[in-house]
PDB file of C-alpha atoms in Angstrom:
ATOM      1  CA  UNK A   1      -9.072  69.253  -0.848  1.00 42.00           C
ATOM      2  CA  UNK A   2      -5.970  69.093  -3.255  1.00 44.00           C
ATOM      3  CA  UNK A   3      -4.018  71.479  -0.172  1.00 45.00           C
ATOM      4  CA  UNK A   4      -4.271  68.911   2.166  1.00 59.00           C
ATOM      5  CA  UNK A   5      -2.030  66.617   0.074  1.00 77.00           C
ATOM      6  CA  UNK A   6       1.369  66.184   1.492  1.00 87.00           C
ATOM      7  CA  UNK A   7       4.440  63.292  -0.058  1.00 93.00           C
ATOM      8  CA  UNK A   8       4.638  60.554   1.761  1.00 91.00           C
ATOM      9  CA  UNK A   9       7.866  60.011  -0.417  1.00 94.00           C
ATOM     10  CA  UNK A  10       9.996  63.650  -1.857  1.00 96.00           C
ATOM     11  CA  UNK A  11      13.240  63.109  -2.803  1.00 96.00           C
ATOM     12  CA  UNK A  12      15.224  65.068  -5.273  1.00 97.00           C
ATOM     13  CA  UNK A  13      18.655  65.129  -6.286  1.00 96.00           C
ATOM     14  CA  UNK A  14      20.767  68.363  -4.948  1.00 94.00           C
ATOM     15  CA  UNK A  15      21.149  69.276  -8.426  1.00 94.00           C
ATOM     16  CA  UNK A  16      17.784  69.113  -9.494  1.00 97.00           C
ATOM     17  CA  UNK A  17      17.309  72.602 -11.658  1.00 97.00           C
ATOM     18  CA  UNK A  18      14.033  73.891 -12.822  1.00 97.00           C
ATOM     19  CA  UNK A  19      16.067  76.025 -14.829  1.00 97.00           C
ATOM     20  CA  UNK A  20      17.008  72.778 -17.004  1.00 97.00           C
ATOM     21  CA  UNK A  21      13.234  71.538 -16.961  1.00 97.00           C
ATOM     22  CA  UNK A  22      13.876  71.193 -20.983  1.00 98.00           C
ATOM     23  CA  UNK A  23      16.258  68.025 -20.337  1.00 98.00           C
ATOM     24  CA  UNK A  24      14.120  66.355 -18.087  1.00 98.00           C
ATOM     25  CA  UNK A  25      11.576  63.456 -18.580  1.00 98.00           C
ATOM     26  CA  UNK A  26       8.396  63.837 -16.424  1.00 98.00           C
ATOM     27  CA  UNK A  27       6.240  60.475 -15.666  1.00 98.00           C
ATOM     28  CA  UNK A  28       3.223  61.053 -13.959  1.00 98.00           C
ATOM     29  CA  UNK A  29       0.867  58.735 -12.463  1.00 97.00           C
ATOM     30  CA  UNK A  30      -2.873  59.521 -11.651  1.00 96.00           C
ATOM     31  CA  UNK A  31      -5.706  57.876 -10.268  1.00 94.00           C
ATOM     32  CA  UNK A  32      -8.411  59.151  -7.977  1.00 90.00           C
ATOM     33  CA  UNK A  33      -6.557  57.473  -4.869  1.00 87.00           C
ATOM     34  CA  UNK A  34      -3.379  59.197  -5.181  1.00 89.00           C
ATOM     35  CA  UNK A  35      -0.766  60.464  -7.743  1.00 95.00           C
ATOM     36  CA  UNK A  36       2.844  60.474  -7.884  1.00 97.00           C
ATOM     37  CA  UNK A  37       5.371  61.485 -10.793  1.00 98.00           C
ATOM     38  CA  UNK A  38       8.872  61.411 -11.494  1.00 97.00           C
ATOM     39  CA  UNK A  39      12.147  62.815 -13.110  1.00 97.00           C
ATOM     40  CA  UNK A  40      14.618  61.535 -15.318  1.00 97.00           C
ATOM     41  CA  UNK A  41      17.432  63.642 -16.380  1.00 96.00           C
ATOM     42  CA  UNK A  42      18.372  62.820 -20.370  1.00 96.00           C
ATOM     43  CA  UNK A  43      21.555  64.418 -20.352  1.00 95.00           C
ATOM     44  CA  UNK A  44      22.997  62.552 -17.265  1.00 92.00           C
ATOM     45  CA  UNK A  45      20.643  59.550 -17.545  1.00 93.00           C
ATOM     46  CA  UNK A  46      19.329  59.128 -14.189  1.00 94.00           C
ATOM     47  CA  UNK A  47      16.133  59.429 -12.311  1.00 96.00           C
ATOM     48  CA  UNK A  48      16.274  62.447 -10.581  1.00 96.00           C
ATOM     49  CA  UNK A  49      13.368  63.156  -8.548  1.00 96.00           C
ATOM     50  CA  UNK A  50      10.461  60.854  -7.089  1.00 97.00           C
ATOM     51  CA  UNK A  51       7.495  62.128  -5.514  1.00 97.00           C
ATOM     52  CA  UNK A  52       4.275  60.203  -4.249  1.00 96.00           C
ATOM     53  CA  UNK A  53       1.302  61.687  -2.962  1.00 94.00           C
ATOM     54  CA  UNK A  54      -2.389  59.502  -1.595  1.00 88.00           C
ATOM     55  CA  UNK A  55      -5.258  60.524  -0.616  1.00 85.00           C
ATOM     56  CA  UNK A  56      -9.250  59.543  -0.347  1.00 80.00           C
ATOM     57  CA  UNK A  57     -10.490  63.382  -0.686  1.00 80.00           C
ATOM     58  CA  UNK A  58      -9.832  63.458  -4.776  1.00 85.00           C
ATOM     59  CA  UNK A  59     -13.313  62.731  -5.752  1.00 84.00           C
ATOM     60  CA  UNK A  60     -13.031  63.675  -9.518  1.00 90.00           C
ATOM     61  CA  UNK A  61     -11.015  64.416 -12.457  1.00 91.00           C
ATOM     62  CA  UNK A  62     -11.185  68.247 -11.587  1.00 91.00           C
ATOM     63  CA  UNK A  63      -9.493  67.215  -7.939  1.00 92.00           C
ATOM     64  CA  UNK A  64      -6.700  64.677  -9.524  1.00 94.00           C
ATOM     65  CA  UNK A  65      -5.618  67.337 -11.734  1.00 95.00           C
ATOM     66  CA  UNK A  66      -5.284  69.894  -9.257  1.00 92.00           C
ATOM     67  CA  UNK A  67      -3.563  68.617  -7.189  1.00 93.00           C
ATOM     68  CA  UNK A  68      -1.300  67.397  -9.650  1.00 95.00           C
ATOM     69  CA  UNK A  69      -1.040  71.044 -11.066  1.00 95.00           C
ATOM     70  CA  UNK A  70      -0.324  72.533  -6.804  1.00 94.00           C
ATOM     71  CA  UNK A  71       2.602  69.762  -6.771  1.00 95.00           C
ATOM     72  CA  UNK A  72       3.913  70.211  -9.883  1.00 96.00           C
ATOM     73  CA  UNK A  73       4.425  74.398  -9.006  1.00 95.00           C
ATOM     74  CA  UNK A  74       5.382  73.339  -5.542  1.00 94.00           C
ATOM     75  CA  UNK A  75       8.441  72.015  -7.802  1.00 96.00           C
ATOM     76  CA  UNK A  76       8.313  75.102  -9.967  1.00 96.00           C
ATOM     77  CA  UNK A  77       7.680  72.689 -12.800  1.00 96.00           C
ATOM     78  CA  UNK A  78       3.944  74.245 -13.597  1.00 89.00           C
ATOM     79  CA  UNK A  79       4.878  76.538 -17.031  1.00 89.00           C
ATOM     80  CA  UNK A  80       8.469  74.769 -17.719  1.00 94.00           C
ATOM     81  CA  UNK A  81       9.310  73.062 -20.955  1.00 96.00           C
ATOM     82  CA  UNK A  82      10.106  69.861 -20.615  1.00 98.00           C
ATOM     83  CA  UNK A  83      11.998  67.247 -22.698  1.00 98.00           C
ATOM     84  CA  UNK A  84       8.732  65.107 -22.525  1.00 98.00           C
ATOM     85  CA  UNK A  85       6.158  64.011 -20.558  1.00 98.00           C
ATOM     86  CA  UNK A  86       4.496  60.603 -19.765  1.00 98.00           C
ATOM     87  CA  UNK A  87       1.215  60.323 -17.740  1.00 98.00           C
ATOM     88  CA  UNK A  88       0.184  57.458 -16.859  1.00 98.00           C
ATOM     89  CA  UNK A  89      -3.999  56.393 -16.207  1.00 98.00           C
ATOM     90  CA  UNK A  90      -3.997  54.001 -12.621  1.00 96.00           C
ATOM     91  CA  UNK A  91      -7.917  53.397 -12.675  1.00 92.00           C
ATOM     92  CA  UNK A  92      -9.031  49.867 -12.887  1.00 92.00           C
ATOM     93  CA  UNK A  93     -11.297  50.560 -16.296  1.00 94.00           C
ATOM     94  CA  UNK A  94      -9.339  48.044 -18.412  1.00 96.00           C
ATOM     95  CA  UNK A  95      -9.737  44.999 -20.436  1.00 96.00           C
ATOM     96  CA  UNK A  96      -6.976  42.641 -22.118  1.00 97.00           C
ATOM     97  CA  UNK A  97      -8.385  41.655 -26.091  1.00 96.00           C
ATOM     98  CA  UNK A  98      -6.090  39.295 -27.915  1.00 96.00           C
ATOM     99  CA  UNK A  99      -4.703  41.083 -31.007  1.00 96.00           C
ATOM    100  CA  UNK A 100      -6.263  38.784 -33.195  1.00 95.00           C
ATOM    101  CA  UNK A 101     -10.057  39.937 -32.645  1.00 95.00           C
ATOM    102  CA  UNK A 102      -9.621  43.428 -31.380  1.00 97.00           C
ATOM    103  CA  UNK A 103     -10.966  46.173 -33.766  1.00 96.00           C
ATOM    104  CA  UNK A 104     -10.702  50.093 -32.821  1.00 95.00           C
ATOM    105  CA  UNK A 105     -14.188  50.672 -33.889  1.00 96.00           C
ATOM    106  CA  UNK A 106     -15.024  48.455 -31.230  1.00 94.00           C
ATOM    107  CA  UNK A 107     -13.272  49.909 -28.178  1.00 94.00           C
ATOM    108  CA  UNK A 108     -16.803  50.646 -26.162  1.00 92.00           C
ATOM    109  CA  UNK A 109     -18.056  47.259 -26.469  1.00 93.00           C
ATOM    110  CA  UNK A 110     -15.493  45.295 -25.489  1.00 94.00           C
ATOM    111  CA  UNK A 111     -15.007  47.549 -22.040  1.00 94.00           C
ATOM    112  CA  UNK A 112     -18.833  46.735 -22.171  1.00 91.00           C
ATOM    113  CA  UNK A 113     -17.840  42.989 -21.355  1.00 88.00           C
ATOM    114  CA  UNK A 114     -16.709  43.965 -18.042  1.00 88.00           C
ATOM    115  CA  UNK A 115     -17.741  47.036 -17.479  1.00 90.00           C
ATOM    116  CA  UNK A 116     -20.422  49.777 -18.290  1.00 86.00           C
ATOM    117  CA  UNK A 117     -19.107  52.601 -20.059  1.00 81.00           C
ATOM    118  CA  UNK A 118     -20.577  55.963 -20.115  1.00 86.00           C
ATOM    119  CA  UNK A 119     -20.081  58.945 -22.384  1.00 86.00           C
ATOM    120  CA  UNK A 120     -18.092  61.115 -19.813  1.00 90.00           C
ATOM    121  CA  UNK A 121     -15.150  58.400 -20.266  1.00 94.00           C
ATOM    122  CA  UNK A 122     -11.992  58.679 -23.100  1.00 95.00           C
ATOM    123  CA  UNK A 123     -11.554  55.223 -24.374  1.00 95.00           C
ATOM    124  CA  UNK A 124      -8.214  54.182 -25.449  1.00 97.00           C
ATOM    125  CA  UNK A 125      -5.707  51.108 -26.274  1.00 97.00           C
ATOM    126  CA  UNK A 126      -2.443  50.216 -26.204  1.00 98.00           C
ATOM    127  CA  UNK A 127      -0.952  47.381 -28.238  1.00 98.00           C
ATOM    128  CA  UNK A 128       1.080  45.098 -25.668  1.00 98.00           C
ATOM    129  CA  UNK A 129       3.557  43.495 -28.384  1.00 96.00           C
ATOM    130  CA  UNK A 130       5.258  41.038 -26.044  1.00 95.00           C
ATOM    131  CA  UNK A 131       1.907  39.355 -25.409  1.00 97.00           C
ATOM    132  CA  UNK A 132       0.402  40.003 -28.813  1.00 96.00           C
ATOM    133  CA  UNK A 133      -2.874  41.765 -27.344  1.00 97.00           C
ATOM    134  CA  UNK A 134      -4.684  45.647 -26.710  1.00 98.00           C
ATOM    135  CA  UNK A 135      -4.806  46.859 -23.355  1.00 98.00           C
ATOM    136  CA  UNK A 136      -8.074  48.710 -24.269  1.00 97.00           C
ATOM    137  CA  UNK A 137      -9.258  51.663 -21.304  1.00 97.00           C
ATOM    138  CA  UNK A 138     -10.961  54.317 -20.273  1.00 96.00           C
ATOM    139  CA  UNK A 139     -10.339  57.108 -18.126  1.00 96.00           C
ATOM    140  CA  UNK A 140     -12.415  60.529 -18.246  1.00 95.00           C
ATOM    141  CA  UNK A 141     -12.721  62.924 -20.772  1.00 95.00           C
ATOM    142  CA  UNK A 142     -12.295  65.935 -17.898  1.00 95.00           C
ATOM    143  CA  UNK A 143      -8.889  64.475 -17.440  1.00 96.00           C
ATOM    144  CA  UNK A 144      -8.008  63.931 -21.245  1.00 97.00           C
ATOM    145  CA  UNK A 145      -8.682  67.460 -22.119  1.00 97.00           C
ATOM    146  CA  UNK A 146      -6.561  68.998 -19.182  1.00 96.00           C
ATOM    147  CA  UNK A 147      -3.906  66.816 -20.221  1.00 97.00           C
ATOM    148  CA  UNK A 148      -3.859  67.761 -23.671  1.00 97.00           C
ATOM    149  CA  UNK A 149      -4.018  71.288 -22.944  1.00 96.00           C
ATOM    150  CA  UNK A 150      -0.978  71.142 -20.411  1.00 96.00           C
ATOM    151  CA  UNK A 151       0.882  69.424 -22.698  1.00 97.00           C
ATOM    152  CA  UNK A 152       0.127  68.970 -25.946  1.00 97.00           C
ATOM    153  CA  UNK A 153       2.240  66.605 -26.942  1.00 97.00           C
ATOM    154  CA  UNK A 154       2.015  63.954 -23.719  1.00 98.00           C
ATOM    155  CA  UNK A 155       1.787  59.973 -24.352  1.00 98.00           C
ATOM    156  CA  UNK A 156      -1.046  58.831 -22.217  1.00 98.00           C
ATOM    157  CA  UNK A 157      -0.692  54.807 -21.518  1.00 98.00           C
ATOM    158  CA  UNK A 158      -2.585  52.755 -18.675  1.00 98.00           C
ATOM    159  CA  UNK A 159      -0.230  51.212 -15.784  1.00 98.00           C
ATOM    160  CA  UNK A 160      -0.893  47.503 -16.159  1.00 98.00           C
ATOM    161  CA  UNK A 161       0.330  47.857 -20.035  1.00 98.00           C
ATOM    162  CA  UNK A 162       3.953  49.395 -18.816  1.00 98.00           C
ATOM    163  CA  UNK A 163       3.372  46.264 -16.310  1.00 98.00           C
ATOM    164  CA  UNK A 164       2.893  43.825 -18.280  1.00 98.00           C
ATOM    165  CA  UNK A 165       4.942  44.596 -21.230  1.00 98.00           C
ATOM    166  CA  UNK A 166       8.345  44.522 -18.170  1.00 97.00           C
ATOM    167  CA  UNK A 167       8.027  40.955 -17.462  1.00 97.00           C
ATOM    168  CA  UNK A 168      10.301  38.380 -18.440  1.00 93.00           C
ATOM    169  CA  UNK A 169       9.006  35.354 -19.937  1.00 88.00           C
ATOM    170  CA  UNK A 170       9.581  32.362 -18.049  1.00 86.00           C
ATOM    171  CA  UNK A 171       9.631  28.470 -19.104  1.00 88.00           C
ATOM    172  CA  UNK A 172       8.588  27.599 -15.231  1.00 93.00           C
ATOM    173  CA  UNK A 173       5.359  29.163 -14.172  1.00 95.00           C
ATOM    174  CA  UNK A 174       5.818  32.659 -12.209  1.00 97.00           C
ATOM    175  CA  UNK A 175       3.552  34.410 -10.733  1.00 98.00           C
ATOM    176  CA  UNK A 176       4.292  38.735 -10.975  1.00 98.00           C
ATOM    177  CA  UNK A 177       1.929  41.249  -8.637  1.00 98.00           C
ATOM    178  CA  UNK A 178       1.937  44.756  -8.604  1.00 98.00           C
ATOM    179  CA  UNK A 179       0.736  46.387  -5.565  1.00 97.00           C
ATOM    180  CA  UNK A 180      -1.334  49.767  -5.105  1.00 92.00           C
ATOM    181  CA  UNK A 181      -2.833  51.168  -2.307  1.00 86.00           C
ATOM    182  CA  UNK A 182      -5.968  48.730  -1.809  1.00 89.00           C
ATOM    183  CA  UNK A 183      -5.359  46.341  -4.925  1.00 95.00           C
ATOM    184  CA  UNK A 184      -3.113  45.013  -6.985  1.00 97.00           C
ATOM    185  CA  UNK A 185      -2.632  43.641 -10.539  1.00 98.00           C
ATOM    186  CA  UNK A 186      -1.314  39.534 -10.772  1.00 98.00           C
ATOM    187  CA  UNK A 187       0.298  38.304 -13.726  1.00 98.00           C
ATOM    188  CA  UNK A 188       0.926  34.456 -14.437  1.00 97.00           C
ATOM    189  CA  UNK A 189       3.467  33.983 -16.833  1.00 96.00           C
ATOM    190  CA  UNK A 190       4.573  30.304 -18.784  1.00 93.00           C
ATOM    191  CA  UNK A 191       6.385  30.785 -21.809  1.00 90.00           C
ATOM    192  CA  UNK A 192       3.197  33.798 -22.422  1.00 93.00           C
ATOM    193  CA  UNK A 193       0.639  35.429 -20.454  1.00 96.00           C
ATOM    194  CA  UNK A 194      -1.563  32.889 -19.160  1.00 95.00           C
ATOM    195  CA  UNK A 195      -3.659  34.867 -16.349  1.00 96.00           C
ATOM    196  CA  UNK A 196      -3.947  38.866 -15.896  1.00 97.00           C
ATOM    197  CA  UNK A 197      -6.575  39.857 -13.299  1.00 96.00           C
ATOM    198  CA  UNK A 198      -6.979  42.944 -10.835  1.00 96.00           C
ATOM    199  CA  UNK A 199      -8.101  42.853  -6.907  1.00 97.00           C
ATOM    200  CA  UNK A 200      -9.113  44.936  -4.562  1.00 96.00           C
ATOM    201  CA  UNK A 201      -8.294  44.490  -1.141  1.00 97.00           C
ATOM    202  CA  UNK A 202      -8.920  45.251   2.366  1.00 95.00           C
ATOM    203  CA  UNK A 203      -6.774  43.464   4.506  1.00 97.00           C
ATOM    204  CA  UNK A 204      -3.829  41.252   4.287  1.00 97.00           C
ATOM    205  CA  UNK A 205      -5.910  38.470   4.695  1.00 98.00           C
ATOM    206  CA  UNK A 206      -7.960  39.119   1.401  1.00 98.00           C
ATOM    207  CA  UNK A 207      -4.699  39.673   0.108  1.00 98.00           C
ATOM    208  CA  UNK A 208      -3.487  36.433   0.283  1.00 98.00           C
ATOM    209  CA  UNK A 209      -6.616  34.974  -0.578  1.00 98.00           C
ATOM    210  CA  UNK A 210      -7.159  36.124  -3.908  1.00 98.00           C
ATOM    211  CA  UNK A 211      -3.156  35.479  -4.584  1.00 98.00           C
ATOM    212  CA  UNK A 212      -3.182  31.811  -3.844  1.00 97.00           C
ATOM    213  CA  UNK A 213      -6.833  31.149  -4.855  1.00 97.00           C
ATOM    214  CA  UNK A 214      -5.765  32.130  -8.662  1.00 97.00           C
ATOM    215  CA  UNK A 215      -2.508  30.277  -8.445  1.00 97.00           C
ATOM    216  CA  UNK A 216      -4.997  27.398  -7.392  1.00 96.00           C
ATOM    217  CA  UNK A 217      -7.038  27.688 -10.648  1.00 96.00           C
ATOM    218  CA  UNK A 218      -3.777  26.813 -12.517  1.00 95.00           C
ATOM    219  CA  UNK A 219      -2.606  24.116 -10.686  1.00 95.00           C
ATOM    220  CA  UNK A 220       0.171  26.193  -8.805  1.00 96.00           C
ATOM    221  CA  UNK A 221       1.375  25.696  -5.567  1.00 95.00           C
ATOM    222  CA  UNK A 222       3.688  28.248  -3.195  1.00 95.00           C
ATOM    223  CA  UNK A 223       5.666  25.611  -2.788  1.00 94.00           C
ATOM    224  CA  UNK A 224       6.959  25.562  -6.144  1.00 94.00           C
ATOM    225  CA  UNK A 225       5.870  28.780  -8.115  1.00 97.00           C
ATOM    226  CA  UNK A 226       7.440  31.992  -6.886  1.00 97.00           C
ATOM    227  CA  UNK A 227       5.903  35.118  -6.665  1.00 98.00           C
ATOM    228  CA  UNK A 228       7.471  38.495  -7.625  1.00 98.00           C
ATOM    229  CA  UNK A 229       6.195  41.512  -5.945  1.00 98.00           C
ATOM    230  CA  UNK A 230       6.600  45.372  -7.620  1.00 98.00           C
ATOM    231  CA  UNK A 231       5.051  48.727  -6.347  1.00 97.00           C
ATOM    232  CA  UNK A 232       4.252  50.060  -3.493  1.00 95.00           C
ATOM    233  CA  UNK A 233       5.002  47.085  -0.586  1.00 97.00           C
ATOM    234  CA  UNK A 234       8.282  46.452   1.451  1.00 97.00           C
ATOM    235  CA  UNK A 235       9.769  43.260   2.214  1.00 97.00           C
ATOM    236  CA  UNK A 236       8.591  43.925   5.903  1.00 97.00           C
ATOM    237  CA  UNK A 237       5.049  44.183   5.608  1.00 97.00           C
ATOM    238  CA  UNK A 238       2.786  42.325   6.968  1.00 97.00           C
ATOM    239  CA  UNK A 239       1.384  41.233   3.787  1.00 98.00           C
ATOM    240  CA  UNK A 240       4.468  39.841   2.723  1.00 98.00           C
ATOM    241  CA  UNK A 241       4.953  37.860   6.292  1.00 98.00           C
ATOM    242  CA  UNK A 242       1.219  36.485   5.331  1.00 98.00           C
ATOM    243  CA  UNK A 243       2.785  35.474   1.971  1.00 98.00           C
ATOM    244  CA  UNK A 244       5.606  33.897   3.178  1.00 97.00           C
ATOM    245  CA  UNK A 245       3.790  31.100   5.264  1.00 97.00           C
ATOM    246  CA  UNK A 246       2.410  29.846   1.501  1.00 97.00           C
ATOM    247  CA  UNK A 247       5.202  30.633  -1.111  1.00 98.00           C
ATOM    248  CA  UNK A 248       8.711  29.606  -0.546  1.00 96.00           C
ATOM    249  CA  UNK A 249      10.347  32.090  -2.863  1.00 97.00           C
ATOM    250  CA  UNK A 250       9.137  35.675  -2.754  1.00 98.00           C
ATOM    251  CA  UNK A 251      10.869  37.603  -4.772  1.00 98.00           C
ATOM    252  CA  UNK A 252      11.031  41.703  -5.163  1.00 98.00           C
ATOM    253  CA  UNK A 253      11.785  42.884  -8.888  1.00 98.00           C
ATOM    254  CA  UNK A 254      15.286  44.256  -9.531  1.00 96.00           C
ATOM    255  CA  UNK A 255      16.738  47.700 -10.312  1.00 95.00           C
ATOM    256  CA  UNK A 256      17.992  47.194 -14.193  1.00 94.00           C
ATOM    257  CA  UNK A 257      21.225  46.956 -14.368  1.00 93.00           C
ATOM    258  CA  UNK A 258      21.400  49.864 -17.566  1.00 92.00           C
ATOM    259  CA  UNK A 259      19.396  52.310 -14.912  1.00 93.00           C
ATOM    260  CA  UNK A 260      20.938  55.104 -12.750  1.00 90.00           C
ATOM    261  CA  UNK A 261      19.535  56.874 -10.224  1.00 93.00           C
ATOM    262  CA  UNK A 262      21.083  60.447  -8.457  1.00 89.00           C
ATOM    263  CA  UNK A 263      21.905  60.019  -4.380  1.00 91.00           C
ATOM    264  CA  UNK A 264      18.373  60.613  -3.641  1.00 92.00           C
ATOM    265  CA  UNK A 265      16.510  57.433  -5.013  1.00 94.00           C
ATOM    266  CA  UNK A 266      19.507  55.291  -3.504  1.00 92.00           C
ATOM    267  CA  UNK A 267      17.778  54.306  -0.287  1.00 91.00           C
ATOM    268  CA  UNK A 268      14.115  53.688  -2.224  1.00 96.00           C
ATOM    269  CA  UNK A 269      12.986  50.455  -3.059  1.00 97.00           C
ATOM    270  CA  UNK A 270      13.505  50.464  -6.808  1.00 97.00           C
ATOM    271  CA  UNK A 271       9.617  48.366  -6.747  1.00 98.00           C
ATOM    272  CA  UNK A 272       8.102  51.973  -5.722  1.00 97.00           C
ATOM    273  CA  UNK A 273       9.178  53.380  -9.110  1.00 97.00           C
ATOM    274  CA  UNK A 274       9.105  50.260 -11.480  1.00 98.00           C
ATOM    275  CA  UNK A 275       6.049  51.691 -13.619  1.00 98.00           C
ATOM    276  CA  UNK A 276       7.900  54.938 -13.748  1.00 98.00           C
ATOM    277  CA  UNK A 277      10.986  53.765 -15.018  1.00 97.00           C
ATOM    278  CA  UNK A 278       8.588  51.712 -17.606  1.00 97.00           C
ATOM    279  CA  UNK A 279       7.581  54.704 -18.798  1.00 97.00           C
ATOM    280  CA  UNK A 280      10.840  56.264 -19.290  1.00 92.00           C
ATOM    281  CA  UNK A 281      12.023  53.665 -21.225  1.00 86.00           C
TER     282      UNK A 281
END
């Protein structure tokens, strides 16, 4: 299954070297719908390389891994050392616990509030200081272990905490959404985080449903709240065209001015590699 894969984004740098593997940063993101990962170079400071792979035939752990493993030596990257590496869980097995009441001996119940963990799943946090809560989640044990026999020495973190933990705080309301392939992640920010939620999706009409039914719960309106999109969505799609006919100001969230990236990330959307360059951080 993992053969069939092919990038529906590849693009490296001209001087991309395996041979200097040991200076470069590797962020990798995996969930059962697709992976993608990416390079930054420490010694020039830039991202490098981005590559972005999807796909409905990984149906376990064993698959994700893989095929991350037949990309990665399609790079020559499999046995390198690397300056570090970053990998970060995309599944939807998370909960937000204010700081206050969490308690690490408690990680399995309070998943158990939302969802039903079983003993094949790794449960772990991380501590989202800007909002003063635990992003506490799970992801499987299968997967844990082959990380930490690749690489020893990896940071494993979920994608809505690198999400999360990037946005600005606001004194207006904003509203901050972070797309995948068939959901997305929306944020509501007012001087703190107010509203975190995920949603799957089908069309672009659920889409916009779910968007401007939440805003509704807080008393927001499109006409004076904007929305700020990140991940994988283009200014052009017809998601965004749905958007536009009920929020004035979309917005798209910007390349930092502090990052650099080589000639072959110039023409992609910076939003496509936000989380990455969260990670890199």
């Amino acid at each position: 299954m993992a053969a069939s894969l092919n990038p529906y984004i590849s693009n490296f740098d001209s001087d991309f070297d395996v041979e200097k593997s040991a200076q470069y940063r590797l962020t990798i993101q995996l969930a059962l719908g697709g992976l993608s990962f990416a390079l930054f170079d420490t010694i020039h400071h830039r991202i490098i390389g981005l590559e972005y792979y999807m796909s409905d035939l990984l149906s376990d752990s064993n698959d994700l891994f893989h095929a991350l493993e037949k990309v990665l030596d399609a790079k020559g990257l499999t046995n390198k050392k690397l300056h570090s590496v970053v990998c970060i869980i995309d599944e939807r097995t998370n909960v937000l616990v204010p700081e206050a009441l969490y308690n690490p001996d408690n990680n399995d119940k309070l998943l158990g509030f939302c969802f039903n963990p079983t003993k094949d799943l790794a449960i772990q946090a991380d501590t989202l200081t800007k909002h003063k809560a635990v992003n506490v989640f799970a992801f499987s044990h299968a997967l844990q272990a082959k990380i930490k026999s690749k690489w020893p020495e990896a940071k494993v973190t979920h994608s809505s905490s690198l999400f999360l933990e990037s946005l600005p705080k606001s004194e207006k309301a904003a509203v901050h959404v972070n797309v995948r392939n068939r959901d997305f992640d929306m944020a509501l920010m007012k001087d703190k985080l107010l509203f975190f939620n995920n949603f799957k999706f089908n069309t672009k009409d659920d889409f916009a449903y779910f968007l401007l039914f939440a805003m509704e719960q807080y008393g927001l309106s499109g006409h004076d709240t904007s929305v700020c999109f990140s991940g994988l969505i283009l200014p052009s799609s017809e998601i965004i065209e749905l958007c536009e006919q009920y929020v004035k100001d979309i917005l798209f969230v910007e390349k930092p001015i502090e990052l650099t990236v080589g000639e072959a990330l110039a023409e992609v959307p910076y939003q496509y590699y936000n989380i990455h360059y969260q990670a890199i951080r």
